[in-house]
Short mmCIF file of C-alpha atoms in Angstrom, two decimals:
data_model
loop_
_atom_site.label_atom_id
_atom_site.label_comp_id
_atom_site.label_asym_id
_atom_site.label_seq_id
_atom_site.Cartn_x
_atom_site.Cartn_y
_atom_site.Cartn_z
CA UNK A 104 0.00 0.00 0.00
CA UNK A 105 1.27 3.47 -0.99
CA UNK A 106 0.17 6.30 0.93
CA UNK A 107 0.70 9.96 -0.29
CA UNK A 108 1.11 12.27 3.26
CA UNK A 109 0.60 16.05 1.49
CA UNK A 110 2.50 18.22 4.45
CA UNK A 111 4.47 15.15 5.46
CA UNK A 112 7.93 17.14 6.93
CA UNK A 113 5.84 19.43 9.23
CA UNK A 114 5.48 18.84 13.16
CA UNK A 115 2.42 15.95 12.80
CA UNK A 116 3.32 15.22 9.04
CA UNK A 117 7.16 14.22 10.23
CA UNK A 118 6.38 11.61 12.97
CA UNK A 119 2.84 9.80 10.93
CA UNK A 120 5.40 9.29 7.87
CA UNK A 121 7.63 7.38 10.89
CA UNK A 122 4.72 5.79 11.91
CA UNK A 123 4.00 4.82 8.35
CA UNK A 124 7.22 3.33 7.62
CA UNK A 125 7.24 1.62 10.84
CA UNK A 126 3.87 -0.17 9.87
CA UNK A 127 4.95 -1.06 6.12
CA UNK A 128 3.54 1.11 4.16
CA UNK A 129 5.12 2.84 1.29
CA UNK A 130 5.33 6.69 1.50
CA UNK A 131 5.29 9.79 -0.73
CA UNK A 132 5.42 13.26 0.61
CA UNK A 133 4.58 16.29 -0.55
CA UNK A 134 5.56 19.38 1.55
CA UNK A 135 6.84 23.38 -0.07
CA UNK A 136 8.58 23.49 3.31
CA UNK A 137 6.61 26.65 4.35
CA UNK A 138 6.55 25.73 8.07
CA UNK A 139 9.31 22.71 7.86
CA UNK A 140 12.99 22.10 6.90
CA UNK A 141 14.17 19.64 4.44
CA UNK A 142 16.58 17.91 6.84
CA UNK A 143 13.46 16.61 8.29
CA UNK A 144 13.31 14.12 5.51
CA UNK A 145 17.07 12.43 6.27
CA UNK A 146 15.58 12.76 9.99
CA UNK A 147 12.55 10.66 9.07
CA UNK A 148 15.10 7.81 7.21
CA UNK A 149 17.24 7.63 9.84
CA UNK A 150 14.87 6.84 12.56
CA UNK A 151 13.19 4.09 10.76
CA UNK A 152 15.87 2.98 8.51
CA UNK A 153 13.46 3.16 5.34
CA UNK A 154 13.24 5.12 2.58
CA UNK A 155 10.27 7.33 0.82
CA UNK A 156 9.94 9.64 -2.02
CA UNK A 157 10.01 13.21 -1.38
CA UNK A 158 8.67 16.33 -3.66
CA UNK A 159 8.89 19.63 -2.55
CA UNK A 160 5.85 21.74 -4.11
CA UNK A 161 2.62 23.58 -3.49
CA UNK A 162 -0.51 21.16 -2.91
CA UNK A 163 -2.54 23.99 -4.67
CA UNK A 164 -0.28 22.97 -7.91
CA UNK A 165 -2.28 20.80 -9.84
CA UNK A 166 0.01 20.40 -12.10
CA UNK A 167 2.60 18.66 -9.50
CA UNK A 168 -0.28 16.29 -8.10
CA UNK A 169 -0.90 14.89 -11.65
CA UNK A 170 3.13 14.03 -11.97
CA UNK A 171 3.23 12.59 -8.46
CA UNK A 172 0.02 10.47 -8.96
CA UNK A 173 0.73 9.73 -12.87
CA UNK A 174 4.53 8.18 -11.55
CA UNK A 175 2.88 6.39 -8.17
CA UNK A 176 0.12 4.22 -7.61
CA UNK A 177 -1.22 5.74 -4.48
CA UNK A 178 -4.32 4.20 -2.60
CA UNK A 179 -4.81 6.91 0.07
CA UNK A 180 -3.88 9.89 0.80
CA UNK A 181 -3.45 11.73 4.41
CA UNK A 182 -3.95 15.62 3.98
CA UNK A 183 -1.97 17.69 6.43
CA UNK A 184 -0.96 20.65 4.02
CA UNK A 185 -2.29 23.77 5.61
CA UNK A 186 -1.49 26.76 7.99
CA UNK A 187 -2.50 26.21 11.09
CA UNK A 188 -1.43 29.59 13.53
CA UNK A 189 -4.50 30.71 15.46
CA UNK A 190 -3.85 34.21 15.80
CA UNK A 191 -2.14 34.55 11.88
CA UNK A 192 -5.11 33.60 10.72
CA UNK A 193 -7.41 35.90 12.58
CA UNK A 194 -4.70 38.94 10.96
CA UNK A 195 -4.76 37.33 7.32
CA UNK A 196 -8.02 35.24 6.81
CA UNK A 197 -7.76 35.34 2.99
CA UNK A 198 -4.02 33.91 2.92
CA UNK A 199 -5.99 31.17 5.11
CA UNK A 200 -9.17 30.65 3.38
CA UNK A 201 -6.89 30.40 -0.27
CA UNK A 202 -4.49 28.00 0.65
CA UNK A 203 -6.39 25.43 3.03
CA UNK A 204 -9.16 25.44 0.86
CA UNK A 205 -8.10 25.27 -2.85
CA UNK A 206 -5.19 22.47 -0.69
CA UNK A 207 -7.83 20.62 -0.42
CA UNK A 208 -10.26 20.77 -3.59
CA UNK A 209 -7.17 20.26 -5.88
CA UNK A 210 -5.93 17.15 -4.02
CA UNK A 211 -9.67 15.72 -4.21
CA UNK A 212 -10.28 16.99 -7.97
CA UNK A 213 -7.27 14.59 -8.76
CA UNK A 214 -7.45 11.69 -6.72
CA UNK A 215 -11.01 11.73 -8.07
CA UNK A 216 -9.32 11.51 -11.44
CA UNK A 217 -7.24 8.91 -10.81
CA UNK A 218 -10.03 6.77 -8.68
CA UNK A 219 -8.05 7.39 -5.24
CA UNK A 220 -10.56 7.58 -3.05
CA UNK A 221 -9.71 7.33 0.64
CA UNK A 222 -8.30 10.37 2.66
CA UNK A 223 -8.04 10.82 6.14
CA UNK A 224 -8.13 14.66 7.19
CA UNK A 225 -6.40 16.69 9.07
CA UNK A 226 -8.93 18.38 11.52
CA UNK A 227 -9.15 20.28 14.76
CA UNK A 228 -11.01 20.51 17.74
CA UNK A 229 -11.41 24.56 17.04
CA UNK A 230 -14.37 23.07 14.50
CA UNK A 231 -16.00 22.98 17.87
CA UNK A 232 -16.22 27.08 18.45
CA UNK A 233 -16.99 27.99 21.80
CA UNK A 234 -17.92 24.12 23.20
CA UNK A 235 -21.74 23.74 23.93
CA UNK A 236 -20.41 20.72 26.69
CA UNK A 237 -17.27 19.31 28.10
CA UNK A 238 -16.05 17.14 27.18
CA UNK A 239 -16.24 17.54 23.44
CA UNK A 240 -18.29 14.61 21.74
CA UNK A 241 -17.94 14.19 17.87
CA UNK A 242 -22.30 14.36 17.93
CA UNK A 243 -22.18 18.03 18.77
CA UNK A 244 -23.28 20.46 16.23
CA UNK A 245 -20.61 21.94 14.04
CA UNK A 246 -21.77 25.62 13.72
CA UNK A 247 -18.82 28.37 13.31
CA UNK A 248 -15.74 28.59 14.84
CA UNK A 249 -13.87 31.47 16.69
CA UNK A 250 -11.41 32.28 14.19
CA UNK A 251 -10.60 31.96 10.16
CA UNK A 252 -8.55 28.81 10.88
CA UNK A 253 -10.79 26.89 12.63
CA UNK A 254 -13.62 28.11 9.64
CA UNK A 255 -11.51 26.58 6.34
CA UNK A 256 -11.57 23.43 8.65
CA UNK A 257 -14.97 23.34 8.86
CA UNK A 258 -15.34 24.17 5.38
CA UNK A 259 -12.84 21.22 4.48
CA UNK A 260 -14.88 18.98 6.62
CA UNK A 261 -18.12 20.06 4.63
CA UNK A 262 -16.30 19.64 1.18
CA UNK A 263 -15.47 16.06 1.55
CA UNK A 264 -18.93 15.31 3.30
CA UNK A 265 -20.43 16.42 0.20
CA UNK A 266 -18.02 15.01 -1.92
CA UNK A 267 -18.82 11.39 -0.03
CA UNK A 268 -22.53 12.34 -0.74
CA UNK A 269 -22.06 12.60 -4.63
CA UNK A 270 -19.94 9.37 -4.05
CA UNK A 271 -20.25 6.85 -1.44
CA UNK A 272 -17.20 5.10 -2.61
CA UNK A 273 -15.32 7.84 -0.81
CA UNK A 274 -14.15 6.94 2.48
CA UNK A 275 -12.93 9.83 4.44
CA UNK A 276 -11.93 10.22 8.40
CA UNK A 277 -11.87 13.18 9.90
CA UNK A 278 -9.57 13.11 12.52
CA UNK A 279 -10.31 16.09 15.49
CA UNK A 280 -7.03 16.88 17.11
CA UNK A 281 -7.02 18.66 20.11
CA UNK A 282 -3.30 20.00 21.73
CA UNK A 283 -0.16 17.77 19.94
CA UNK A 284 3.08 18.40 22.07
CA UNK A 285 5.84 16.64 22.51
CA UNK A 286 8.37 14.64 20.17
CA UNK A 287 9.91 11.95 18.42
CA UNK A 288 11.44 9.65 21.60
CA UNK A 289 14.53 9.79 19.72
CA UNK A 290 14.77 13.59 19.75
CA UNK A 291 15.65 13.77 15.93
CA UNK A 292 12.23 15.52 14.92
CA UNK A 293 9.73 17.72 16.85
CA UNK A 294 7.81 20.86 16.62
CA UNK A 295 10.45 23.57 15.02
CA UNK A 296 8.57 26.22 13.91
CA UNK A 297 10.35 28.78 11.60
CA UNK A 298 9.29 31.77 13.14
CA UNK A 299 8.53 32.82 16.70
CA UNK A 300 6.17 29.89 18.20
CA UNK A 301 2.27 30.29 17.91
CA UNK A 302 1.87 27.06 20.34
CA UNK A 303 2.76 26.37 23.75
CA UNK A 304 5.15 23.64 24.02
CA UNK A 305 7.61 25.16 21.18
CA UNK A 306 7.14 28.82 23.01
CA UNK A 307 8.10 27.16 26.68
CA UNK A 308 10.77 25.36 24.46
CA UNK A 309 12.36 28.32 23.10
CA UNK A 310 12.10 30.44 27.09
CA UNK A 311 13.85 27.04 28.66
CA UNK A 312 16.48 26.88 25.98
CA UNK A 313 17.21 31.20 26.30
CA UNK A 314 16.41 31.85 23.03
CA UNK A 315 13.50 33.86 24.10
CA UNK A 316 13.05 35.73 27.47
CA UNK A 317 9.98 35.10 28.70
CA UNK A 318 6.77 33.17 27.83
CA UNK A 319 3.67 35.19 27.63
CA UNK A 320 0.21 33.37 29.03
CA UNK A 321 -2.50 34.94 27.23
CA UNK A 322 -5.26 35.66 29.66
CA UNK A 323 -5.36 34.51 33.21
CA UNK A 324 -8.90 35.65 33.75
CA UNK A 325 -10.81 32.77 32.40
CA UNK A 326 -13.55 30.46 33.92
CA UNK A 327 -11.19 27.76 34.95
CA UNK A 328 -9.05 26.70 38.13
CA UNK A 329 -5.96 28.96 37.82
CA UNK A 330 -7.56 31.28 35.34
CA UNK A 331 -5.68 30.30 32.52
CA UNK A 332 -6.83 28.40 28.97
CA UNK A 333 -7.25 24.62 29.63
CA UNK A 334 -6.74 22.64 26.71
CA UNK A 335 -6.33 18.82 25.75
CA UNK A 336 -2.67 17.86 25.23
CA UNK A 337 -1.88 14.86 23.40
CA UNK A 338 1.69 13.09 22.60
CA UNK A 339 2.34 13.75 18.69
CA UNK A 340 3.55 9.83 18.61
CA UNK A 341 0.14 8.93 20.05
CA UNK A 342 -1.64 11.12 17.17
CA UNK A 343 0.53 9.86 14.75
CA UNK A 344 -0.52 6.31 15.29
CA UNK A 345 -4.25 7.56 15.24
CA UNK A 346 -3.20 8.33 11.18
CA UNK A 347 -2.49 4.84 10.91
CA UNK A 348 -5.42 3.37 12.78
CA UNK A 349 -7.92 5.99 10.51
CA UNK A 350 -5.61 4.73 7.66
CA UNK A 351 -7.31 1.04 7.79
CA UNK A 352 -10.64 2.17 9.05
CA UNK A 353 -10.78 4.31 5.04
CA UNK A 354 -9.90 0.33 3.33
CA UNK A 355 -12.74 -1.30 4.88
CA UNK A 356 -15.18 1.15 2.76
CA UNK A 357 -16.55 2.75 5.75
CA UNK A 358 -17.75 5.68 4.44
CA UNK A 359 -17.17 9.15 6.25
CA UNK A 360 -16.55 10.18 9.91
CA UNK A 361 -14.95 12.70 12.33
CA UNK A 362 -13.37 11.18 15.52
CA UNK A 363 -11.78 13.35 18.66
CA UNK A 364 -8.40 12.63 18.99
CA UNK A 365 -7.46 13.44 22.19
CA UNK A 366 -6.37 12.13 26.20
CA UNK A 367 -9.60 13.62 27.99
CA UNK A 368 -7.74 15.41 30.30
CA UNK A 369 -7.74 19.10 30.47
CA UNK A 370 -4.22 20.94 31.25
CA UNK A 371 -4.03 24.83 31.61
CA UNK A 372 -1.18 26.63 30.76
CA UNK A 373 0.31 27.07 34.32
CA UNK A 374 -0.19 23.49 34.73
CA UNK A 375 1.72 22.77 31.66
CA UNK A 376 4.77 25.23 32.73
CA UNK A 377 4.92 23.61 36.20
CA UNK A 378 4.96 20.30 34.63
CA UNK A 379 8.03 21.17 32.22
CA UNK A 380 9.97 22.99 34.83
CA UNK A 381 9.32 19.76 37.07
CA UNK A 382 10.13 17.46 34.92
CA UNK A 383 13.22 19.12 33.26
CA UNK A 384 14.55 20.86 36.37
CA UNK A 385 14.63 24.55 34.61
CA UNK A 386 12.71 27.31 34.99
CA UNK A 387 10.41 28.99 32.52
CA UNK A 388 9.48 32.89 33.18
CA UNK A 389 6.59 34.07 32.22
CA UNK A 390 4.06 36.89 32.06
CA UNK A 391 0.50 37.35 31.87
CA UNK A 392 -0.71 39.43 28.41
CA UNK A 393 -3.88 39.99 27.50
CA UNK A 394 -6.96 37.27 25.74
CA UNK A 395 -5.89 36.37 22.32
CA UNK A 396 -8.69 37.04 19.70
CA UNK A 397 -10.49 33.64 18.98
CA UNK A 398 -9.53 31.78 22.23
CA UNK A 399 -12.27 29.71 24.34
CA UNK A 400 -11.53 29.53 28.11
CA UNK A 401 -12.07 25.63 28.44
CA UNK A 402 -11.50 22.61 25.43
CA UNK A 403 -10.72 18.89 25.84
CA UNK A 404 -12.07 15.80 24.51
CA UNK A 405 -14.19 12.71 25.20
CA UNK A 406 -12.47 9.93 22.67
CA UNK A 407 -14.24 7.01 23.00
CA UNK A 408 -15.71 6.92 19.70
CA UNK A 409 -11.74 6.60 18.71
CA UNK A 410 -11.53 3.83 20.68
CA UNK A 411 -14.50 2.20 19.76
CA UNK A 412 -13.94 2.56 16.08
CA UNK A 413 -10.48 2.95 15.50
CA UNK A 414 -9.10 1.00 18.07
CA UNK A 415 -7.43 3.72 19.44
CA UNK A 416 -5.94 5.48 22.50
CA UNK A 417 -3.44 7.68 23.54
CA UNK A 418 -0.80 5.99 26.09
CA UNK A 419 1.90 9.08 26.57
CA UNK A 420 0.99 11.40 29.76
CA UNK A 421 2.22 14.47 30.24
CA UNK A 422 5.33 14.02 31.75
CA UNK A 423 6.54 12.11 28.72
CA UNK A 424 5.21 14.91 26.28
CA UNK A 425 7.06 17.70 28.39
CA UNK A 426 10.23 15.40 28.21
CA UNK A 427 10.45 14.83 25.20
CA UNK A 428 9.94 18.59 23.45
CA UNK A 429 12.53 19.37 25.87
CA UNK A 430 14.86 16.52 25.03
CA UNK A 431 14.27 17.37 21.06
CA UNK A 432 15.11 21.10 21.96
CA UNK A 433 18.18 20.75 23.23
CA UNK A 434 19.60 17.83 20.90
CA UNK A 435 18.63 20.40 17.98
#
């Protein structure tokens, strides 16, 4: 089986390509390296001792899709290739709404030419808005999000439930992530972002390591214990392997669904600096700034339908995921 991962050398691409390779499948990536580094690709080989084909391009490029799936028989396709920065996307919507949208419609205009018809998705749990409930169940009504990001998810998720509806030989997972943190156990890939971080873990990272002063908590005025945002963290290894689970479930023809991929367990941000400091024996400075636009108070997940369906659940806690962003930090 030959699996084409679009956004396969960024922070979740990187380690479900390991996970891929680990399981037997053949790879090809596709990845313009907008929020990676090519040396993530001799990172991926030399973990699992396997090789892949790499192309460095623009999903949006049609023209690039129809040479990779004209020279490879592919027979699914995980779609990663997107931004994905919160706040960025709240400043430049269109730059979001263009590239995670047309992403998407010209990977499914040509695997539909080429009779490819199982994808897993790339979701979020921001599809969620402000949640109704907590946890988050997958029945909830998806109605608007808080922020431009979250909205070209929900528009993805719409375009391949319609797309399933004009075909019903599509099989499509949605897969909701909430928090990914953490790294590779062997400390050769992790998050990395190329500019300054727009997620925790790298931002902690980057205050731990001195390359930036001090982290800034964004609102500690919120309906929760310390006041901070509490969110669902999840080991990237653990959501990696949920790719691979969501991978099968698309070959058994089971149509289309969305399934929260997350622990359960809500961590807010103090939480999550006490833990790293703990764990790591450093210290992380911080200061309080003021709300972000487009950022709920409270978010984690109930994943049973995961583990009901996919056979999947996540087995890291949170001293592992602190340990190991810190452990990738300072071996990179």
């Amino acid at each position: 089986m030959k699996i084409l991962v679009t956004g396969g050398t960024g922070y979740i691409g990187s380690h479900t390509v390991v996970e891929l390779l680990n399981s037997g499948y053949e790879v090809v990536v596709i990845d313009n390296l907008y929020n990676s580094k090519i040396e993530v690709v001799d990172k991926i080989k030399k973990i699992t001792k396997k090789d892949f084909t790499f192309y460095k391009g623009d999903v949006c490029d049609k023209e690039l899709l129809e040479e990779i799936f004209n020279k490879h028989k592919i027979d699914a396709t995980i779609h990663f290739a997107g931004y994905k920065a919160v706040g960025e996307s709240v400043e430049k919507p269109l730059m979001y709404y263009r590239n995670n949208i047309v992403s998407t419609l010209s990977l499914c205009e040509t695997m539909s030419k080429h009779n490819v018809k199982n994808i897993v998705f790339s979701s979020s749990a921001t599809v969620y808005g402000i949640p109704e409930i907590l946890p988050i169940i997958e029945k909830l009504e998806i109605k608007h999000a808080t922020n431009p990001y979250g909205e070209t998810k929900i528009v993805n998720e719409k375009i391949l439930k319609d797309l399933h509806i004009s075909d019903n030989k599509w099989n499509v997972a949605l897969l909701r992530y909430f928090n990914p943190i953490g790294a590779h156990p062997s400390g050769l890939i992790g998050e990395n972002p190329n500019d300054i971080p727009n997620n925790l873990m790298p931002y902690i990272v980057k205050v731990a390591t001195g390359e930036l002063k001090e982290l800034s908590v964004y609102g500690n005025d919120y309906d929760t214990p310390d006041g901070t945002g509490v969110r669902d963290y999840i080991h990237v290894v653990d959501l990696a392997k949920a790719h691979i689970k969501a991978i099968e479930w698309t070959f058994k023809n089971e149509g289309i669904d969305a399934f929260n991929i997350g622990t359960g367990h809500g961590y807010s941000v103090l939480e999550i600096v006490k833990a790293f400091e703990k764990v790591n024996k450093v210290k992380v400075p911080y200061k309080i700034a003021p709300r972000r636009k487009g950022d709920v108070a409270s978010c984690y997940a109930n994943s049973n339908y995961a583990k009901e369906k996919l056979d999947w659940t996540s087995t890291y806690e949170i001293d592992d995921m602190v340990k190991d962003a810190y452990n990738f930090a300072i071996k990179n």
